[in-house]
Amino acid sequence: MDHLFTVDGGSATPVSPTTLAAEGLLERQHLQEWVIAHPQVLGESVLVITSEFDRWADTDGVPARDRLDVLGLDATGRLVVVELKRGTADRDVHLQAITYAALVSRFDIDTLAQAHRDFLKGRGESVELDECRQRLLNHVDGDWSPELLQRPRQVIIAAGFPKQVTHTVVWLSEMNLDIDLIEVGLWKVKGQLVAGFTKVYPTPEVEEFTLAPARIEAKAAAQKLEERSRARNAVHVLVDAGLLPDGARLRLVPRDGAPKSVREDIRTWADEDGRRASVTWSNDPAAPLTWDADGESYTPTGLANHVFTSVTGRKADGIQGTTWWDVDTDHVPDTVDPGEWAALKGTDLARLARQHSGTSKDWSGLHTLLEAVPSGRWTTYGDVATVIGSHAVPVGNHLATCGKCPNAWRVLTATGVVSDGFRWPDPARADTPADVLRAEGIRFEADAAGREARLSVDELRGLQIS
C-alpha cells in the first residue's frame, strides 16, 4: 500500500507509515498473534494447527533447533507453512520456509492432531486427541489426502522483500512450488496504529498471465513423476512389509488414467478371455505381477499400460497401475486367515500400501510377544498385528513359514479356529494346535476355542510391556 490518507470530505491528509520495531511491536508476541487470530490473511479457510513448533529430531534422535512460526491447514487439505519477519526479510528467508515445508511434509494426521492438541492446551483449551483429529478431518473439503500433505504451501510475511527473494520465489513458482509473499505495513492514524497485509506475490494478474503456462508444464511433469513414484513406493511397501503372500491372486479393475468409455471397453475385452483379468503376485519389487494371459512378469503400471494399449491401440498416459489391481478375495492363500482375507475385498494395491505403509518386516517384537502368551490362553492374528503395528495378513504369512516362532499354536483366526495355513516346524508331528490347546485346558466347541480364554488387546499390550 503505497499511499494512505485520512479523508474529511474533499480533504485528504497523508498518513505517515511507521514500523513494528519503531512502535515496540515484536515478531512473536504481536505479529504472530495477529496472524493466529486472523488466519484469513494466509488465504481462504485456513485453520491454524500450531505455532512455535520445534518438536522434531534427526535420525539420531538429536532435537533440531528449527522453530516453525505458524502451521496451518487449508480446506483443500494442504499444509500452510508460515514464516514471519517484522522487518525486511532476510535474503535467505525463502530457504527457511522451504526447510520447514520439507520437515512438515512428513507429518501425518496423528502428528498434526497431537501438535494441534498441544497448541490448544498451551492456550488454555483442553481438547481430547480424537477431537483434534476429527477437527482436522472436518476442515478438509473431501477425503484426507496424504499425498497433498507432502506439498505444503508456503507464506512469507515481512515488511519488505529484497530482490534476491522475489526473483527466487518467481522461479520457484514456475517450478510448481507455491510460495506467497505478503507485506505487512503499519501506520499511525490519529494515535491509533493500523496494520495492513498486502499480497505482493503472486498477484491475480501474475497467476493468470505469467505463471499459468509454466505451471501447466511443471504440473504435468510433476504429476507424471508423482504417479511413477507412487506406484514404485506402493510396491516396495507391499513387498517390504510382506502384506501379500506369494501366489496371492489379483483381479483387473481399470481406474485412474482411463476415461469411462475406455474402462468399459477394457472390461469387455477382459471378459472375452478370463485370463486377461487375472494375475499372480510375487514379492519381487522389480516385477511382482505374473499375467495369466501370457505368463510374463510385469510391474502393476507396466501391465496396466499394456492392457490399455492392447484395447485402444494408443499409448497410455497418466495411469497409476497400482490402483488397477484388486485383491481377489475369492482365492484365499493357505497362509492367510480367511476372515482377514475377506476384509480386503475391493482393496487395490495402492490402497493396501497406504493403509499399512508403516508395517515393518522386523519380527523380533512378534517373537517376544508370542513368547509371553501363557499356557491356557489364545489370541488372534489380527490382535497380535494390532499390538505390534503390523497387519494380520503378513503376521499369518510369517507364522506359517517362520519355523521358530514361540507358541505359534496359540494364535488362531478371528473365529477361534486353527488357520488352514498352520504348519508345525516338524512335518512328522501328527497332533494339531487344537489338541495342544485342549491339553492346556482350553475348551473347544465346533472346532472353535472358547472365547473366555482369548486374550484381549489390552492384555496383549500388558504382556508386551512386562
Short mmCIF file of N, CA and C in Angstrom, two decimals, residues 298-423:
data_model
loop_
_atom_site.label_atom_id
_atom_site.label_comp_id
_atom_site.label_asym_id
_atom_site.label_seq_id
_atom_site.Cartn_x
_atom_site.Cartn_y
_atom_site.Cartn_z
N TYR A 298 5.36 -58.45 -14.89
CA TYR A 298 5.19 -57.02 -15.13
C TYR A 298 5.18 -56.26 -13.81
N THR A 299 5.40 -54.95 -13.91
CA THR A 299 5.05 -54.06 -12.81
C THR A 299 3.55 -53.77 -12.92
N PRO A 300 2.89 -53.33 -11.83
CA PRO A 300 1.46 -53.01 -11.94
C PRO A 300 1.16 -51.97 -13.01
N THR A 301 1.97 -50.90 -13.07
CA THR A 301 1.73 -49.87 -14.07
C THR A 301 2.09 -50.36 -15.46
N GLY A 302 3.16 -51.13 -15.55
CA GLY A 302 3.56 -51.67 -16.85
C GLY A 302 2.48 -52.53 -17.48
N LEU A 303 1.85 -53.39 -16.68
CA LEU A 303 0.79 -54.25 -17.21
C LEU A 303 -0.47 -53.45 -17.50
N ALA A 304 -0.79 -52.47 -16.64
CA ALA A 304 -1.95 -51.62 -16.91
C ALA A 304 -1.77 -50.86 -18.23
N ASN A 305 -0.57 -50.35 -18.47
CA ASN A 305 -0.28 -49.67 -19.74
C ASN A 305 -0.41 -50.63 -20.92
N HIS A 306 0.07 -51.86 -20.73
CA HIS A 306 -0.01 -52.86 -21.80
C HIS A 306 -1.47 -53.19 -22.12
N VAL A 307 -2.29 -53.32 -21.09
CA VAL A 307 -3.71 -53.59 -21.29
C VAL A 307 -4.37 -52.42 -22.02
N PHE A 308 -4.09 -51.20 -21.58
CA PHE A 308 -4.66 -50.00 -22.20
C PHE A 308 -4.33 -49.96 -23.68
N THR A 309 -3.06 -50.19 -24.01
CA THR A 309 -2.62 -50.13 -25.41
C THR A 309 -3.24 -51.26 -26.22
N SER A 310 -3.35 -52.45 -25.63
CA SER A 310 -3.94 -53.59 -26.33
C SER A 310 -5.38 -53.32 -26.73
N VAL A 311 -6.10 -52.59 -25.91
CA VAL A 311 -7.52 -52.33 -26.16
C VAL A 311 -7.71 -51.12 -27.08
N THR A 312 -6.94 -50.05 -26.84
CA THR A 312 -7.17 -48.78 -27.55
C THR A 312 -6.26 -48.59 -28.76
N GLY A 313 -5.12 -49.26 -28.77
CA GLY A 313 -4.14 -49.01 -29.82
C GLY A 313 -3.34 -47.75 -29.60
N ARG A 314 -3.56 -47.10 -28.45
CA ARG A 314 -2.86 -45.86 -28.14
C ARG A 314 -1.94 -46.07 -26.94
N LYS A 315 -0.94 -45.20 -26.84
CA LYS A 315 -0.04 -45.23 -25.70
C LYS A 315 -0.74 -44.63 -24.48
N ALA A 316 -0.64 -45.30 -23.35
CA ALA A 316 -1.28 -44.80 -22.14
C ALA A 316 -0.49 -43.64 -21.57
N ASP A 317 -1.18 -42.76 -20.85
CA ASP A 317 -0.53 -41.62 -20.22
C ASP A 317 -1.23 -41.32 -18.90
N GLY A 318 -0.45 -41.32 -17.82
CA GLY A 318 -1.02 -40.94 -16.53
C GLY A 318 -1.69 -42.06 -15.76
N ILE A 319 -1.42 -43.31 -16.10
CA ILE A 319 -2.03 -44.42 -15.38
C ILE A 319 -1.25 -44.71 -14.09
N GLN A 320 -1.95 -44.78 -12.97
CA GLN A 320 -1.36 -45.25 -11.73
C GLN A 320 -1.75 -46.72 -11.58
N GLY A 321 -0.88 -47.60 -12.06
CA GLY A 321 -1.23 -49.01 -12.20
C GLY A 321 -1.57 -49.72 -10.91
N THR A 322 -1.04 -49.23 -9.78
CA THR A 322 -1.33 -49.92 -8.52
C THR A 322 -2.79 -49.77 -8.11
N THR A 323 -3.54 -48.85 -8.75
CA THR A 323 -4.98 -48.75 -8.46
C THR A 323 -5.80 -49.69 -9.35
N TRP A 324 -5.17 -50.35 -10.29
CA TRP A 324 -5.89 -51.19 -11.26
C TRP A 324 -6.01 -52.64 -10.83
N TRP A 325 -5.37 -53.01 -9.72
CA TRP A 325 -5.34 -54.44 -9.34
C TRP A 325 -5.88 -54.61 -7.94
N ASP A 326 -7.03 -55.29 -7.83
CA ASP A 326 -7.69 -55.55 -6.55
C ASP A 326 -7.33 -56.94 -6.03
N VAL A 327 -7.27 -57.07 -4.72
CA VAL A 327 -7.08 -58.38 -4.10
C VAL A 327 -8.28 -59.26 -4.46
N ASP A 328 -8.00 -60.44 -4.99
CA ASP A 328 -9.06 -61.39 -5.35
C ASP A 328 -9.39 -62.23 -4.12
N THR A 329 -10.44 -61.81 -3.40
CA THR A 329 -10.77 -62.48 -2.13
C THR A 329 -11.48 -63.82 -2.35
N ASP A 330 -11.78 -64.18 -3.61
CA ASP A 330 -12.37 -65.49 -3.88
C ASP A 330 -11.33 -66.60 -3.81
N HIS A 331 -10.05 -66.23 -3.87
CA HIS A 331 -8.97 -67.21 -3.79
C HIS A 331 -8.14 -66.91 -2.55
N VAL A 332 -8.35 -67.69 -1.49
CA VAL A 332 -7.71 -67.45 -0.20
C VAL A 332 -6.41 -68.24 -0.11
N PRO A 333 -5.26 -67.56 0.05
CA PRO A 333 -3.99 -68.28 0.22
C PRO A 333 -4.01 -69.15 1.48
N ASP A 334 -3.29 -70.24 1.44
CA ASP A 334 -3.28 -71.18 2.58
C ASP A 334 -2.78 -70.53 3.86
N THR A 335 -1.88 -69.56 3.73
CA THR A 335 -1.24 -68.98 4.92
C THR A 335 -2.05 -67.87 5.57
N VAL A 336 -3.24 -67.57 5.03
CA VAL A 336 -3.99 -66.39 5.46
C VAL A 336 -5.29 -66.80 6.14
N ASP A 337 -5.63 -66.08 7.20
CA ASP A 337 -6.92 -66.24 7.87
C ASP A 337 -8.01 -65.83 6.87
N PRO A 338 -8.95 -66.73 6.54
CA PRO A 338 -9.99 -66.39 5.55
C PRO A 338 -10.77 -65.14 5.92
N GLY A 339 -11.04 -64.95 7.21
CA GLY A 339 -11.78 -63.76 7.62
C GLY A 339 -11.01 -62.49 7.33
N GLU A 340 -9.71 -62.49 7.64
CA GLU A 340 -8.88 -61.32 7.36
C GLU A 340 -8.74 -61.08 5.86
N TRP A 341 -8.66 -62.15 5.09
CA TRP A 341 -8.54 -62.02 3.63
C TRP A 341 -9.83 -61.44 3.05
N ALA A 342 -10.98 -61.90 3.55
CA ALA A 342 -12.27 -61.40 3.06
C ALA A 342 -12.40 -59.90 3.31
N ALA A 343 -11.76 -59.41 4.38
CA ALA A 343 -11.83 -57.98 4.71
C ALA A 343 -11.13 -57.12 3.66
N LEU A 344 -10.31 -57.73 2.81
CA LEU A 344 -9.59 -56.99 1.78
C LEU A 344 -10.38 -56.85 0.49
N LYS A 345 -11.61 -57.32 0.48
CA LYS A 345 -12.44 -57.23 -0.72
C LYS A 345 -12.55 -55.78 -1.20
N GLY A 346 -12.30 -55.56 -2.49
CA GLY A 346 -12.37 -54.22 -3.05
C GLY A 346 -11.15 -53.37 -2.78
N THR A 347 -10.09 -53.96 -2.20
CA THR A 347 -8.87 -53.20 -1.88
C THR A 347 -7.86 -53.36 -3.01
N ASP A 348 -7.42 -52.23 -3.57
CA ASP A 348 -6.39 -52.29 -4.61
C ASP A 348 -5.01 -52.16 -3.98
N LEU A 349 -3.97 -52.36 -4.79
CA LEU A 349 -2.60 -52.36 -4.27
C LEU A 349 -2.23 -51.01 -3.67
N ALA A 350 -2.64 -49.92 -4.31
CA ALA A 350 -2.29 -48.59 -3.80
C ALA A 350 -2.92 -48.36 -2.44
N ARG A 351 -4.19 -48.72 -2.31
CA ARG A 351 -4.89 -48.51 -1.04
C ARG A 351 -4.30 -49.39 0.05
N LEU A 352 -3.99 -50.63 -0.29
CA LEU A 352 -3.39 -51.53 0.70
C LEU A 352 -2.06 -50.98 1.20
N ALA A 353 -1.26 -50.43 0.30
CA ALA A 353 0.03 -49.87 0.68
C ALA A 353 -0.15 -48.64 1.57
N ARG A 354 -1.14 -47.78 1.23
CA ARG A 354 -1.38 -46.58 2.05
C ARG A 354 -1.83 -46.96 3.46
N GLN A 355 -2.69 -47.95 3.56
CA GLN A 355 -3.23 -48.35 4.86
C GLN A 355 -2.15 -48.90 5.78
N HIS A 356 -1.13 -49.51 5.20
CA HIS A 356 -0.15 -50.20 6.02
C HIS A 356 1.27 -49.80 5.67
N SER A 357 1.45 -48.49 5.34
CA SER A 357 2.77 -48.02 4.91
C SER A 357 3.81 -48.10 6.04
N GLY A 358 3.37 -48.16 7.29
CA GLY A 358 4.34 -48.23 8.39
C GLY A 358 4.67 -49.63 8.84
N THR A 359 4.05 -50.64 8.20
CA THR A 359 4.28 -52.02 8.63
C THR A 359 5.72 -52.42 8.39
N SER A 360 6.30 -53.11 9.35
CA SER A 360 7.71 -53.50 9.25
C SER A 360 7.86 -55.01 9.16
N LYS A 361 8.98 -55.44 8.60
CA LYS A 361 9.27 -56.87 8.49
C LYS A 361 10.16 -57.35 9.62
N ASP A 362 10.45 -56.53 10.58
CA ASP A 362 11.24 -56.94 11.74
C ASP A 362 10.31 -57.67 12.71
N TRP A 363 10.47 -58.98 12.80
CA TRP A 363 9.54 -59.80 13.57
C TRP A 363 10.02 -60.07 14.99
N SER A 364 11.06 -59.40 15.44
CA SER A 364 11.55 -59.65 16.80
C SER A 364 10.50 -59.29 17.84
N GLY A 365 9.75 -58.19 17.58
CA GLY A 365 8.69 -57.80 18.51
C GLY A 365 7.59 -58.85 18.58
N LEU A 366 7.27 -59.46 17.43
CA LEU A 366 6.27 -60.53 17.41
C LEU A 366 6.74 -61.73 18.22
N HIS A 367 7.98 -62.11 18.03
CA HIS A 367 8.51 -63.27 18.75
C HIS A 367 8.50 -63.04 20.26
N THR A 368 8.88 -61.83 20.66
CA THR A 368 8.89 -61.51 22.09
C THR A 368 7.48 -61.57 22.66
N LEU A 369 6.51 -61.03 21.91
CA LEU A 369 5.13 -61.04 22.36
C LEU A 369 4.58 -62.46 22.47
N LEU A 370 4.81 -63.29 21.45
CA LEU A 370 4.29 -64.65 21.47
C LEU A 370 4.91 -65.47 22.60
N GLU A 371 6.15 -65.20 22.89
CA GLU A 371 6.81 -65.93 23.97
C GLU A 371 6.14 -65.66 25.31
N ALA A 372 5.49 -64.49 25.43
CA ALA A 372 4.85 -64.11 26.69
C ALA A 372 3.41 -64.62 26.81
N VAL A 373 2.84 -65.16 25.71
CA VAL A 373 1.46 -65.68 25.76
C VAL A 373 1.45 -66.93 26.64
N PRO A 374 0.69 -66.93 27.72
CA PRO A 374 0.76 -68.04 28.68
C PRO A 374 -0.01 -69.27 28.22
N SER A 375 0.31 -70.38 28.81
CA SER A 375 -0.41 -71.63 28.56
C SER A 375 -1.87 -71.44 28.98
N GLY A 376 -2.78 -72.02 28.21
CA GLY A 376 -4.19 -71.92 28.52
C GLY A 376 -4.87 -70.68 28.01
N ARG A 377 -4.18 -69.85 27.24
CA ARG A 377 -4.75 -68.65 26.64
C ARG A 377 -4.44 -68.63 25.14
N TRP A 378 -5.26 -67.96 24.38
CA TRP A 378 -5.04 -67.85 22.94
C TRP A 378 -5.33 -66.43 22.47
N THR A 379 -4.84 -66.11 21.26
CA THR A 379 -5.05 -64.80 20.67
C THR A 379 -5.29 -64.95 19.18
N THR A 380 -5.44 -63.84 18.47
CA THR A 380 -5.72 -63.90 17.03
C THR A 380 -4.63 -63.19 16.24
N TYR A 381 -4.59 -63.50 14.94
CA TYR A 381 -3.64 -62.84 14.05
C TYR A 381 -3.87 -61.33 14.04
N GLY A 382 -5.14 -60.94 13.98
CA GLY A 382 -5.46 -59.52 13.93
C GLY A 382 -5.07 -58.77 15.19
N ASP A 383 -5.32 -59.38 16.37
CA ASP A 383 -4.98 -58.71 17.63
C ASP A 383 -3.47 -58.60 17.80
N VAL A 384 -2.75 -59.64 17.43
CA VAL A 384 -1.29 -59.59 17.50
C VAL A 384 -0.76 -58.50 16.58
N ALA A 385 -1.33 -58.43 15.37
CA ALA A 385 -0.89 -57.42 14.41
C ALA A 385 -1.14 -56.01 14.94
N THR A 386 -2.28 -55.82 15.60
CA THR A 386 -2.60 -54.51 16.16
C THR A 386 -1.56 -54.08 17.19
N VAL A 387 -1.16 -55.01 18.04
CA VAL A 387 -0.23 -54.69 19.12
C VAL A 387 1.17 -54.38 18.60
N ILE A 388 1.61 -55.09 17.56
CA ILE A 388 2.97 -54.87 17.07
C ILE A 388 3.02 -53.87 15.92
N GLY A 389 1.85 -53.33 15.52
CA GLY A 389 1.84 -52.33 14.45
C GLY A 389 1.98 -52.91 13.07
N SER A 390 1.44 -54.10 12.86
CA SER A 390 1.51 -54.74 11.55
C SER A 390 0.10 -54.97 11.04
N HIS A 391 -0.08 -56.02 10.26
CA HIS A 391 -1.38 -56.38 9.71
C HIS A 391 -1.52 -57.89 9.77
N ALA A 392 -2.76 -58.35 9.87
CA ALA A 392 -2.99 -59.78 10.08
C ALA A 392 -2.44 -60.64 8.95
N VAL A 393 -2.48 -60.15 7.72
CA VAL A 393 -2.03 -60.97 6.59
C VAL A 393 -0.52 -61.28 6.68
N PRO A 394 0.37 -60.26 6.82
CA PRO A 394 1.79 -60.60 6.95
C PRO A 394 2.10 -61.37 8.22
N VAL A 395 1.35 -61.15 9.31
CA VAL A 395 1.57 -61.94 10.53
C VAL A 395 1.28 -63.41 10.24
N GLY A 396 0.16 -63.67 9.55
CA GLY A 396 -0.17 -65.05 9.20
C GLY A 396 0.86 -65.66 8.28
N ASN A 397 1.33 -64.88 7.29
CA ASN A 397 2.38 -65.38 6.39
C ASN A 397 3.63 -65.78 7.17
N HIS A 398 4.03 -64.92 8.10
CA HIS A 398 5.25 -65.18 8.85
C HIS A 398 5.11 -66.41 9.74
N LEU A 399 4.00 -66.51 10.45
CA LEU A 399 3.83 -67.66 11.34
C LEU A 399 3.78 -68.97 10.56
N ALA A 400 3.28 -68.90 9.33
CA ALA A 400 3.19 -70.12 8.53
C ALA A 400 4.54 -70.59 8.02
N THR A 401 5.49 -69.70 7.93
CA THR A 401 6.79 -70.04 7.32
C THR A 401 7.97 -69.86 8.26
N CYS A 402 7.73 -69.35 9.47
CA CYS A 402 8.82 -68.99 10.37
C CYS A 402 9.63 -70.21 10.82
N GLY A 403 8.95 -71.20 11.37
CA GLY A 403 9.64 -72.40 11.84
C GLY A 403 10.22 -72.29 13.23
N LYS A 404 10.29 -71.08 13.79
CA LYS A 404 10.87 -70.92 15.12
C LYS A 404 10.09 -69.92 15.96
N CYS A 405 8.85 -69.61 15.58
CA CYS A 405 8.04 -68.67 16.36
C CYS A 405 7.54 -69.36 17.63
N PRO A 406 7.78 -68.77 18.79
CA PRO A 406 7.33 -69.39 20.03
C PRO A 406 5.81 -69.35 20.16
N ASN A 407 5.24 -70.44 20.66
CA ASN A 407 3.80 -70.51 20.96
C ASN A 407 2.93 -70.18 19.77
N ALA A 408 3.36 -70.51 18.56
CA ALA A 408 2.58 -70.17 17.37
C ALA A 408 1.22 -70.86 17.36
N TRP A 409 1.08 -71.99 18.05
CA TRP A 409 -0.19 -72.71 18.08
C TRP A 409 -1.25 -71.97 18.90
N ARG A 410 -0.83 -70.96 19.65
CA ARG A 410 -1.78 -70.18 20.44
C ARG A 410 -2.35 -68.98 19.68
N VAL A 411 -2.02 -68.87 18.40
CA VAL A 411 -2.57 -67.81 17.54
C VAL A 411 -3.57 -68.45 16.59
N LEU A 412 -4.83 -68.02 16.68
CA LEU A 412 -5.92 -68.59 15.90
C LEU A 412 -6.57 -67.51 15.03
N THR A 413 -7.53 -67.92 14.23
CA THR A 413 -8.27 -66.95 13.41
C THR A 413 -9.21 -66.15 14.30
N ALA A 414 -9.85 -65.15 13.71
CA ALA A 414 -10.75 -64.30 14.48
C ALA A 414 -11.94 -65.07 15.04
N THR A 415 -12.27 -66.22 14.42
CA THR A 415 -13.38 -67.04 14.91
C THR A 415 -12.92 -68.10 15.90
N GLY A 416 -11.62 -68.13 16.18
CA GLY A 416 -11.11 -69.06 17.18
C GLY A 416 -10.78 -70.43 16.65
N VAL A 417 -10.63 -70.58 15.35
CA VAL A 417 -10.27 -71.88 14.78
C VAL A 417 -8.82 -71.83 14.28
N VAL A 418 -8.26 -73.02 14.09
CA VAL A 418 -6.88 -73.12 13.60
C VAL A 418 -6.84 -72.75 12.12
N SER A 419 -5.89 -71.90 11.74
CA SER A 419 -5.76 -71.49 10.34
C SER A 419 -5.38 -72.69 9.47
N ASP A 420 -5.95 -72.72 8.26
CA ASP A 420 -5.60 -73.79 7.30
C ASP A 420 -4.13 -73.76 6.94
N GLY A 421 -3.51 -72.59 7.10
CA GLY A 421 -2.10 -72.47 6.72
C GLY A 421 -1.12 -72.83 7.82
N PHE A 422 -1.62 -73.24 8.99
CA PHE A 422 -0.70 -73.56 10.09
C PHE A 422 0.12 -74.81 9.75
N ARG A 423 1.41 -74.72 10.05
CA ARG A 423 2.31 -75.87 9.84
C ARG A 423 3.25 -75.98 11.04
#
